Amino acid sequence: MSSNANNFLTIPAKKPFDVNLSTPIKNFIKATFGDKEDYSASIDGFNSLRAEALLRSNYKDDCSKLLRYYDQLNAIEYKLPITENQIRIYFKWQDAFVSGGSLFGGKQKTNGSWKLAYEKACVLFNIGHAYSELALAQNLSIDEQMKAASRYFQLSSGVYSFLKDYVNANSLSDLSVDFEPAVLASISWVMLAQAAEVIYMKSANFTDEVAAQVAAHAADCYKEAYTSAKTESAKKVIPENHVNIMFVKHLLFQSRTEYHAGNQAQADRKYGLKVARYERGKDFADQAISKCTIAAFTPTLRTNQDEIAKAAAAARKDNDFVYHERLPDPKTLETILAKPIAKPLPVTFPIMPDFKDLFASLVPIALNNAFAAFSSKRAEIMNTEVNRIREATNVLNAFLASMNLPAAIEDSGGRQIPPSVSEKSNEIKRQGGINTLDKMINDLPESLQRNKEILDEAIRMLDDEERGDTELRNQFKERWTRTTSPQLTAPLREEAKKYMDIIQNAINADKIVQEKFRMNRDAIVLLSKQTHEIADELPAATAAGALRDSFVVRELHRLMDSVAAIKAEREVIESELKNTDSDGIRARLIAAFQQGNHNDENSAVVHEIEAIYTPLRQQVSESLSKQEQLVENIRRANQQFQNEKQGNASTEMREEMLKNLARAYDAYQELLNNLKEGTKFYNDLTPLLLKFQNKVSDFVFARKTEKEDLMKDIQRGIVGGNPAPPPTTTQQSANNPYASSVAPTYPPSQQPSAPATDGVPPTTAPDGSALPYPNSYMQPFFPMPPGYNPYNPFSNMTASPYPMGGASQYPQQGYGVEKPQPGGKKK
């Protein structure tokens, strides 16, 4: 703090170091949100705004850019996860105060953190400083400027009161001596006291009763400031001469309170009370003179002492010779109740009424998480329901094939093949026949290997980085102060494990597909031939024309039509399950979040999922129920059909071969579908794995840069004979992400209180929703490329081993290591 001619105290500013915000934020946005919109201008504008707002000497004329920068920080908190393992930006600041209680007895300490909350807290501290500078820049002989000065002091008090709670809520008090709760409480009370003092300067315009109350308010505020400043942690920080000013001003305004109370007693014709008030005021004035250690403040105190002493002497003389009233006991005098005419003005967001968010169109992280959660949940439901449909259809196909339907009721005997078999053969040939399946099944191992190699390389880079960090930590012991690799790479390791699980599921799925292909290949080869070639390989049989017009055959034809109808309905249902209105869903989720539902993304997602899929689920259930009745009717009709038929060995062989061809056709359709989805699965997985590999590469490069700089610092320390540096703020303990390097903070119940602002609680956003910090950043759902569903109709499998879902983007870790070097140079 520093004082001026009026002995007002101003708060020194924290010194910021330059940092490049652009590169890590650009990398993150590109990796997370893609290239749909170019935010380069906004990011560069944000970077420039920080430099213009912070890297200046004073704010006596204007602090609008500083306020605008804080508004921008507040606006991006939901949108950009600026943390050590996400968007890596190292914010470095120099303390405003010198630990030791003197501005000249030492050097301010430099601290840093990867937390966005730390940057916000430092900016808030400087906003409080800027308001105090603006207050002191006013000409107090002009009424309008006097009002402005009082308002600026009240704004400053509100900022420091808010900051005290914000620091506690975000566990920042260990990062700077400026953030000690007692220090911030004392500063807030000082600013409020000075606001009351400015108002008191207009006391000539007040009645003595009001003037006494205003003076009492100033005295109370200075007392609170002094009490907080004398606590164990604060007295090591706040200069002793300024603590003295707080105490002396408390005594000064107590004397002014009693002086105005004496004047009021004169107006009320209470002459004995008048004498008691003046004499009590003189005692406070005398104490102020005796306690003051600031020579420049003494003339003001003596003027006050002389005025009250003369008034006291005159009052006693008048009472002794004229009024002869009994003097009340000073201990029984009523305390003058303060009139809290000055109040800390609450911090509201945005601070600037005309603030415009540079990233207004950027989707908030919570909303992006909701999109990812919806995609994941949608994929889960779609996969489950599509599997139910396909498994039921496979069961139905297998059931019909076992009865040689519909071929059995179409077969006219001889060498001709049934029309249904001919249609199936033509369909297979139209789709490429056995050659298509051969090529696709042979391509699977190559696609799998490509993806495995990408993931293996990413894991190798993580392992190498961690191994190197561990070796250096063992070598340099306590000198190696940066955060351990396992702490930072936990999200990356988790992501890698999920990709490994996906690839393992894909390997298992490939085996199912390949086995089904092996079992049905011969029959598929036959169906891929020309019609006459198929007929040549079919055993001849006697005609069943006598039954062609029978009731049971007509009934089986009707039931086969019902089978075709159910399959057509299922194609429509499956199409609707896969093709939901993504744009409409996005719009509705955005609307839900705009209504303030930032913290309940799950309920918004569940609501959308239920609205879309409840009717479709019901349709699937109804289709399965229809199939149960249809299968029973087919079984009964086919039994009657078999009883009426007269067969022989040749006929049985023909029927068995027709059954195999029917099964092969169903297997072909399923395999073709599986392999198309499998090919797409591997093709979609490749860019996701490449992005993951790039993310790991960025992180490893950032850590390498950080390692090299730390090595240089250690080597300089060794050459210069300096002791090992204390643990930095990036060392994390088991319970606290930052090891304590300053005096411990008070428990919440013992912390010095700051003036209440009645503003927005610091642990909530302006809309009342919880701030995302300091809690660990929540990752959105894991990306899963569309997958395929290799069925085995004879198993109990109800869910595809391949994930089926949208390729949502996972937040990218480790972009940039913008950690300034000593002297302000950034890394």
GROMACS .gro file of C-alpha atoms in nm, residues 472-788:
model
  317
  472LEU     CA    1   1.520  -3.693  -1.403
  473ARG     CA    2   1.306  -3.682  -1.087
  474ASN     CA    3   1.521  -3.956  -0.934
  475GLN     CA    4   1.836  -3.772  -1.042
  476PHE     CA    5   1.750  -3.421  -0.922
  477LYS     CA    6   1.523  -3.514  -0.627
  478GLU     CA    7   1.355  -3.205  -0.479
  479ARG     CA    8   1.497  -2.980  -0.753
  480TRP     CA    9   1.268  -3.150  -1.006
  481THR     CA   10   0.961  -2.950  -0.913
  482ARG     CA   11   0.720  -2.992  -1.203
  483THR     CA   12   0.405  -3.204  -1.189
  484THR     CA   13   0.463  -3.576  -1.239
  485SER     CA   14   0.375  -3.729  -1.573
  486PRO     CA   15   0.119  -3.981  -1.437
  487GLN     CA   16  -0.082  -3.696  -1.286
  488LEU     CA   17  -0.101  -3.511  -1.617
  489THR     CA   18  -0.140  -3.806  -1.851
  490ALA     CA   19  -0.422  -3.983  -1.665
  491PRO     CA   20  -0.688  -3.857  -1.914
  492LEU     CA   21  -0.463  -3.950  -2.208
  493ARG     CA   22  -0.399  -4.295  -2.063
  494GLU     CA   23  -0.769  -4.344  -2.008
  495GLU     CA   24  -0.842  -4.241  -2.364
  496ALA     CA   25  -0.573  -4.476  -2.495
  497LYS     CA   26  -0.718  -4.764  -2.292
  498LYS     CA   27  -1.062  -4.704  -2.436
  499TYR     CA   28  -0.918  -4.706  -2.787
  500MET     CA   29  -0.738  -5.030  -2.705
  501ASP     CA   30  -1.066  -5.178  -2.580
  502ILE     CA   31  -1.238  -5.070  -2.901
  503ILE     CA   32  -0.968  -5.232  -3.114
  504GLN     CA   33  -0.988  -5.552  -2.909
  505ASN     CA   34  -1.365  -5.559  -2.961
  506ALA     CA   35  -1.303  -5.510  -3.330
  507ILE     CA   36  -1.062  -5.807  -3.334
  508ASN     CA   37  -1.324  -6.024  -3.165
  509ALA     CA   38  -1.586  -5.906  -3.414
  510ASP     CA   39  -1.355  -5.985  -3.706
  511LYS     CA   40  -1.320  -6.342  -3.582
  512ILE     CA   41  -1.700  -6.385  -3.572
  513VAL     CA   42  -1.733  -6.251  -3.926
  514GLN     CA   43  -1.450  -6.464  -4.060
  515GLU     CA   44  -1.591  -6.780  -3.902
  516LYS     CA   45  -1.938  -6.715  -4.043
  517PHE     CA   46  -1.784  -6.652  -4.384
  518ARG     CA   47  -1.592  -6.982  -4.367
  519MET     CA   48  -1.906  -7.179  -4.278
  520ASN     CA   49  -2.115  -7.035  -4.563
  521ARG     CA   50  -1.857  -6.974  -4.834
  522ASP     CA   51  -1.931  -7.285  -5.045
  523ALA     CA   52  -2.305  -7.216  -5.063
  524ILE     CA   53  -2.238  -6.846  -5.141
  525VAL     CA   54  -2.006  -6.954  -5.423
  526LEU     CA   55  -2.292  -7.164  -5.568
  527LEU     CA   56  -2.540  -6.876  -5.542
  528SER     CA   57  -2.286  -6.656  -5.725
  529LYS     CA   58  -2.307  -6.883  -6.031
  530GLN     CA   59  -2.551  -6.868  -6.322
  531THR     CA   60  -2.902  -7.010  -6.280
  532HIS     CA   61  -2.843  -7.316  -6.499
  533GLU     CA   62  -2.527  -7.399  -6.304
  534ILE     CA   63  -2.722  -7.391  -5.979
  535ALA     CA   64  -2.994  -7.612  -6.133
  536ASP     CA   65  -2.732  -7.863  -6.246
  537GLU     CA   66  -2.606  -7.902  -5.890
  538LEU     CA   67  -2.951  -7.939  -5.735
  539PRO     CA   68  -3.078  -8.300  -5.701
  540ALA     CA   69  -3.388  -8.372  -5.911
  541ALA     CA   70  -3.716  -8.441  -5.734
  542THR     CA   71  -4.073  -8.538  -5.811
  543ALA     CA   72  -4.317  -8.254  -5.861
  544ALA     CA   73  -4.538  -8.138  -5.577
  545GLY     CA   74  -4.786  -7.980  -5.813
  546ALA     CA   75  -5.077  -8.170  -5.664
  547LEU     CA   76  -5.047  -7.957  -5.348
  548ARG     CA   77  -5.002  -7.626  -5.534
  549ASP     CA   78  -5.364  -7.520  -5.501
  550SER     CA   79  -5.428  -7.674  -5.160
  551PHE     CA   80  -5.543  -7.464  -4.867
  552VAL     CA   81  -5.222  -7.519  -4.670
  553VAL     CA   82  -5.001  -7.395  -4.957
  554ARG     CA   83  -5.217  -7.087  -5.001
  555GLU     CA   84  -5.191  -7.029  -4.624
  556LEU     CA   85  -4.813  -7.061  -4.636
  557HIS     CA   86  -4.798  -6.813  -4.927
  558ARG     CA   87  -5.002  -6.566  -4.719
  559LEU     CA   88  -4.771  -6.614  -4.423
  560MET     CA   89  -4.465  -6.559  -4.645
  561ASP     CA   90  -4.621  -6.230  -4.755
  562SER     CA   91  -4.652  -6.137  -4.387
  563VAL     CA   92  -4.283  -6.222  -4.340
  564ALA     CA   93  -4.194  -5.989  -4.628
  565ALA     CA   94  -4.410  -5.714  -4.475
  566ILE     CA   95  -4.241  -5.744  -4.134
  567LYS     CA   96  -3.895  -5.726  -4.295
  568ALA     CA   97  -3.995  -5.415  -4.491
  569GLU     CA   98  -4.128  -5.250  -4.174
  570ARG     CA   99  -3.801  -5.328  -3.998
  571GLU     CA  100  -3.598  -5.167  -4.273
  572VAL     CA  101  -3.796  -4.847  -4.218
  573ILE     CA  102  -3.756  -4.866  -3.839
  574GLU     CA  103  -3.381  -4.928  -3.868
  575SER     CA  104  -3.346  -4.633  -4.104
  576GLU     CA  105  -3.531  -4.409  -3.856
  577LEU     CA  106  -3.314  -4.534  -3.570
  578LYS     CA  107  -2.998  -4.444  -3.761
  579ASN     CA  108  -3.110  -4.115  -3.913
  580THR     CA  109  -3.229  -3.887  -3.635
  581ASP     CA  110  -3.256  -3.511  -3.687
  582SER     CA  111  -2.915  -3.406  -3.551
  583ASP     CA  112  -2.961  -3.037  -3.635
  584GLY     CA  113  -3.296  -3.026  -3.460
  585ILE     CA  114  -3.152  -3.199  -3.153
  586ARG     CA  115  -2.859  -2.958  -3.147
  587ALA     CA  116  -3.094  -2.661  -3.161
  588ARG     CA  117  -3.308  -2.797  -2.876
  589LEU     CA  118  -3.003  -2.868  -2.657
  590ILE     CA  119  -2.873  -2.516  -2.720
  591ALA     CA  120  -3.212  -2.376  -2.625
  592ALA     CA  121  -3.210  -2.581  -2.303
  593PHE     CA  122  -2.868  -2.447  -2.209
  594GLN     CA  123  -2.964  -2.090  -2.293
  595GLN     CA  124  -3.236  -2.126  -2.032
  596GLY     CA  125  -2.965  -2.178  -1.773
  597ASN     CA  126  -2.943  -2.557  -1.755
  598HIS     CA  127  -2.560  -2.556  -1.751
  599ASN     CA  128  -2.530  -2.807  -1.470
  600ASP     CA  129  -2.786  -3.062  -1.575
  601GLU     CA  130  -2.672  -3.169  -1.917
  602ASN     CA  131  -2.773  -3.527  -1.837
  603SER     CA  132  -3.141  -3.440  -1.792
  604ALA     CA  133  -3.147  -3.245  -2.120
  605VAL     CA  134  -2.988  -3.538  -2.302
  606VAL     CA  135  -3.223  -3.791  -2.142
  607HIS     CA  136  -3.523  -3.578  -2.237
  608GLU     CA  137  -3.415  -3.562  -2.602
  609ILE     CA  138  -3.332  -3.934  -2.611
  610GLU     CA  139  -3.668  -4.030  -2.466
  611ALA     CA  140  -3.857  -3.802  -2.702
  612ILE     CA  141  -3.687  -3.955  -3.006
  613TYR     CA  142  -3.650  -4.322  -2.920
  614THR     CA  143  -3.948  -4.411  -2.702
  615PRO     CA  144  -4.184  -4.441  -3.005
  616LEU     CA  145  -3.920  -4.631  -3.205
  617ARG     CA  146  -3.856  -4.870  -2.919
  618GLN     CA  147  -4.226  -4.936  -2.900
  619GLN     CA  148  -4.235  -5.012  -3.274
  620VAL     CA  149  -3.947  -5.259  -3.230
  621SER     CA  150  -4.126  -5.433  -2.945
  622GLU     CA  151  -4.448  -5.454  -3.147
  623SER     CA  152  -4.257  -5.602  -3.444
  624LEU     CA  153  -4.100  -5.868  -3.223
  625SER     CA  154  -4.438  -5.951  -3.076
  626LYS     CA  155  -4.587  -5.991  -3.426
  627GLN     CA  156  -4.303  -6.227  -3.516
  628GLU     CA  157  -4.379  -6.459  -3.224
  629GLN     CA  158  -4.736  -6.510  -3.345
  630LEU     CA  159  -4.627  -6.535  -3.709
  631VAL     CA  160  -4.366  -6.803  -3.632
  632GLU     CA  161  -4.624  -7.011  -3.448
  633ASN     CA  162  -4.866  -6.987  -3.743
  634ILE     CA  163  -4.591  -7.084  -3.991
  635ARG     CA  164  -4.487  -7.379  -3.775
  636ARG     CA  165  -4.843  -7.511  -3.763
  637ALA     CA  166  -4.907  -7.464  -4.137
  638ASN     CA  167  -4.574  -7.619  -4.235
  639GLN     CA  168  -4.645  -7.925  -4.022
  640GLN     CA  169  -4.971  -7.975  -4.210
  641PHE     CA  170  -4.786  -7.919  -4.539
  642GLN     CA  171  -4.526  -8.185  -4.452
  643ASN     CA  172  -4.798  -8.432  -4.357
  644GLU     CA  173  -4.962  -8.391  -4.697
  645LYS     CA  174  -4.638  -8.423  -4.894
  646GLN     CA  175  -4.501  -8.753  -5.016
  647GLY     CA  176  -4.125  -8.745  -5.027
  648ASN     CA  177  -3.832  -8.971  -5.109
  649ALA     CA  178  -3.454  -8.965  -5.048
  650SER     CA  179  -3.391  -8.747  -5.351
  651THR     CA  180  -3.653  -8.496  -5.242
  652GLU     CA  181  -3.502  -8.478  -4.894
  653MET     CA  182  -3.156  -8.412  -5.038
  654ARG     CA  183  -3.298  -8.139  -5.261
  655GLU     CA  184  -3.479  -7.976  -4.971
  656GLU     CA  185  -3.167  -7.984  -4.756
  657MET     CA  186  -2.965  -7.818  -5.032
  658LEU     CA  187  -3.232  -7.552  -5.083
  659LYS     CA  188  -3.223  -7.487  -4.708
  660ASN     CA  189  -2.846  -7.438  -4.724
  661LEU     CA  190  -2.884  -7.193  -5.013
  662ALA     CA  191  -3.144  -6.996  -4.818
  663ARG     CA  192  -2.912  -6.982  -4.518
  664ALA     CA  193  -2.622  -6.878  -4.742
  665TYR     CA  194  -2.825  -6.591  -4.887
  666ASP     CA  195  -2.911  -6.464  -4.538
  667ALA     CA  196  -2.547  -6.505  -4.433
  668TYR     CA  197  -2.431  -6.314  -4.743
  669GLN     CA  198  -2.657  -6.019  -4.668
  670GLU     CA  199  -2.545  -6.014  -4.306
  671LEU     CA  200  -2.177  -6.051  -4.392
  672LEU     CA  201  -2.194  -5.782  -4.661
  673ASN     CA  202  -2.358  -5.547  -4.415
  674ASN     CA  203  -2.103  -5.639  -4.145
  675LEU     CA  204  -1.806  -5.587  -4.374
  676LYS     CA  205  -1.930  -5.253  -4.510
  677GLU     CA  206  -1.980  -5.127  -4.156
  678GLY     CA  207  -1.648  -5.281  -4.050
  679THR     CA  208  -1.462  -5.108  -4.331
  680LYS     CA  209  -1.626  -4.779  -4.240
  681PHE     CA  210  -1.548  -4.845  -3.874
  682TYR     CA  211  -1.176  -4.883  -3.940
  683ASN     CA  212  -1.171  -4.586  -4.181
  684ASP     CA  213  -1.345  -4.365  -3.924
  685LEU     CA  214  -1.123  -4.488  -3.643
  686THR     CA  215  -0.803  -4.393  -3.827
  687PRO     CA  216  -0.848  -4.010  -3.818
  688LEU     CA  217  -0.958  -4.030  -3.453
  689LEU     CA  218  -0.642  -4.220  -3.366
  690LEU     CA  219  -0.432  -3.978  -3.569
  691LYS     CA  220  -0.583  -3.687  -3.376
  692PHE     CA  221  -0.512  -3.871  -3.053
  693GLN     CA  222  -0.153  -3.934  -3.166
  694ASN     CA  223  -0.113  -3.565  -3.255
  695LYS     CA  224  -0.255  -3.468  -2.919
  696VAL     CA  225  -0.002  -3.691  -2.746
  697SER     CA  226   0.274  -3.551  -2.966
  698ASP     CA  227   0.176  -3.193  -2.872
  699PHE     CA  228   0.174  -3.286  -2.504
  700VAL     CA  229   0.511  -3.460  -2.524
  701PHE     CA  230   0.662  -3.164  -2.711
  702ALA     CA  231   0.526  -2.922  -2.451
  703ARG     CA  232   0.668  -3.132  -2.169
  704LYS     CA  233   1.003  -3.152  -2.351
  705THR     CA  234   1.018  -2.773  -2.374
  706GLU     CA  235   0.925  -2.744  -2.008
  707LYS     CA  236   1.190  -3.005  -1.919
  708GLU     CA  237   1.465  -2.822  -2.107
  709ASP     CA  238   1.384  -2.492  -1.938
  710LEU     CA  239   1.377  -2.651  -1.593
  711MET     CA  240   1.710  -2.822  -1.666
  712LYS     CA  241   1.864  -2.485  -1.754
  713ASP     CA  242   1.732  -2.332  -1.430
  714ILE     CA  243   1.874  -2.620  -1.226
  715GLN     CA  244   2.212  -2.599  -1.401
  716ARG     CA  245   2.228  -2.222  -1.341
  717GLY     CA  246   2.152  -2.287  -0.976
  718ILE     CA  247   2.425  -2.550  -0.950
  719VAL     CA  248   2.686  -2.329  -1.120
  720GLY     CA  249   2.591  -2.030  -0.908
  721GLY     CA  250   2.593  -2.232  -0.587
  722ASN     CA  251   2.231  -2.150  -0.513
  723PRO     CA  252   2.030  -2.388  -0.299
  724ALA     CA  253   1.760  -2.602  -0.455
  725PRO     CA  254   1.451  -2.400  -0.540
  726PRO     CA  255   1.143  -2.452  -0.324
  727PRO     CA  256   0.859  -2.656  -0.470
  728THR     CA  257   0.675  -2.458  -0.735
  729THR     CA  258   0.305  -2.418  -0.755
  730THR     CA  259   0.285  -2.696  -1.010
  731GLN     CA  260   0.385  -2.961  -0.753
  732GLN     CA  261   0.076  -3.135  -0.634
  733SER     CA  262   0.019  -3.315  -0.308
  734ALA     CA  263  -0.230  -3.589  -0.246
  735ASN     CA  264  -0.506  -3.364  -0.119
  736ASN     CA  265  -0.411  -3.022  -0.252
  737PRO     CA  266  -0.302  -2.965  -0.613
  738TYR     CA  267  -0.059  -2.701  -0.494
  739ALA     CA  268   0.186  -2.749  -0.210
  740SER     CA  269   0.176  -2.471   0.048
  741SER     CA  270   0.467  -2.226   0.022
  742VAL     CA  271   0.333  -1.945   0.244
  743ALA     CA  272   0.166  -1.915   0.581
  744PRO     CA  273  -0.131  -2.147   0.627
  745THR     CA  274  -0.479  -2.009   0.575
  746TYR     CA  275  -0.740  -1.982   0.845
  747PRO     CA  276  -1.015  -2.239   0.881
  748PRO     CA  277  -1.339  -2.098   0.737
  749SER     CA  278  -1.480  -2.035   1.084
  750GLN     CA  279  -1.173  -1.829   1.187
  751GLN     CA  280  -1.106  -1.631   0.873
  752PRO     CA  281  -1.118  -1.252   0.906
  753SER     CA  282  -1.438  -1.132   0.748
  754ALA     CA  283  -1.453  -0.875   0.473
  755PRO     CA  284  -1.744  -0.636   0.422
  756ALA     CA  285  -2.040  -0.825   0.278
  757THR     CA  286  -2.133  -0.715  -0.073
  758ASP     CA  287  -2.465  -0.897  -0.097
  759GLY     CA  288  -2.351  -0.987  -0.446
  760VAL     CA  289  -2.327  -1.310  -0.645
  761PRO     CA  290  -2.155  -1.585  -0.441
  762PRO     CA  291  -1.806  -1.639  -0.583
  763THR     CA  292  -1.857  -2.014  -0.628
  764THR     CA  293  -2.143  -1.957  -0.868
  765ALA     CA  294  -2.182  -1.800  -1.207
  766PRO     CA  295  -2.407  -1.496  -1.258
  767ASP     CA  296  -2.697  -1.723  -1.346
  768GLY     CA  297  -2.656  -1.920  -1.024
  769SER     CA  298  -2.496  -2.227  -1.180
  770ALA     CA  299  -2.184  -2.375  -1.026
  771LEU     CA  300  -1.847  -2.267  -1.160
  772PRO     CA  301  -1.653  -2.549  -1.326
  773TYR     CA  302  -1.340  -2.468  -1.126
  774PRO     CA  303  -1.159  -2.570  -0.912
  775ASN     CA  304  -1.317  -2.913  -0.956
  776SER     CA  305  -1.136  -3.133  -1.205
  777TYR     CA  306  -1.251  -3.081  -1.556
  778MET     CA  307  -1.511  -3.337  -1.658
  779GLN     CA  308  -1.435  -3.516  -1.982
  780PRO     CA  309  -1.717  -3.564  -2.231
  781PHE     CA  310  -1.810  -3.901  -2.363
  782PHE     CA  311  -1.553  -4.105  -2.550
  783PRO     CA  312  -1.556  -4.088  -2.930
  784MET     CA  313  -1.671  -4.400  -3.107
  785PRO     CA  314  -1.671  -4.441  -3.484
  786PRO     CA  315  -1.970  -4.608  -3.645
  787GLY     CA  316  -1.928  -4.983  -3.614
  788TYR     CA  317  -2.071  -5.304  -3.753
   0.00000   0.00000   0.00000
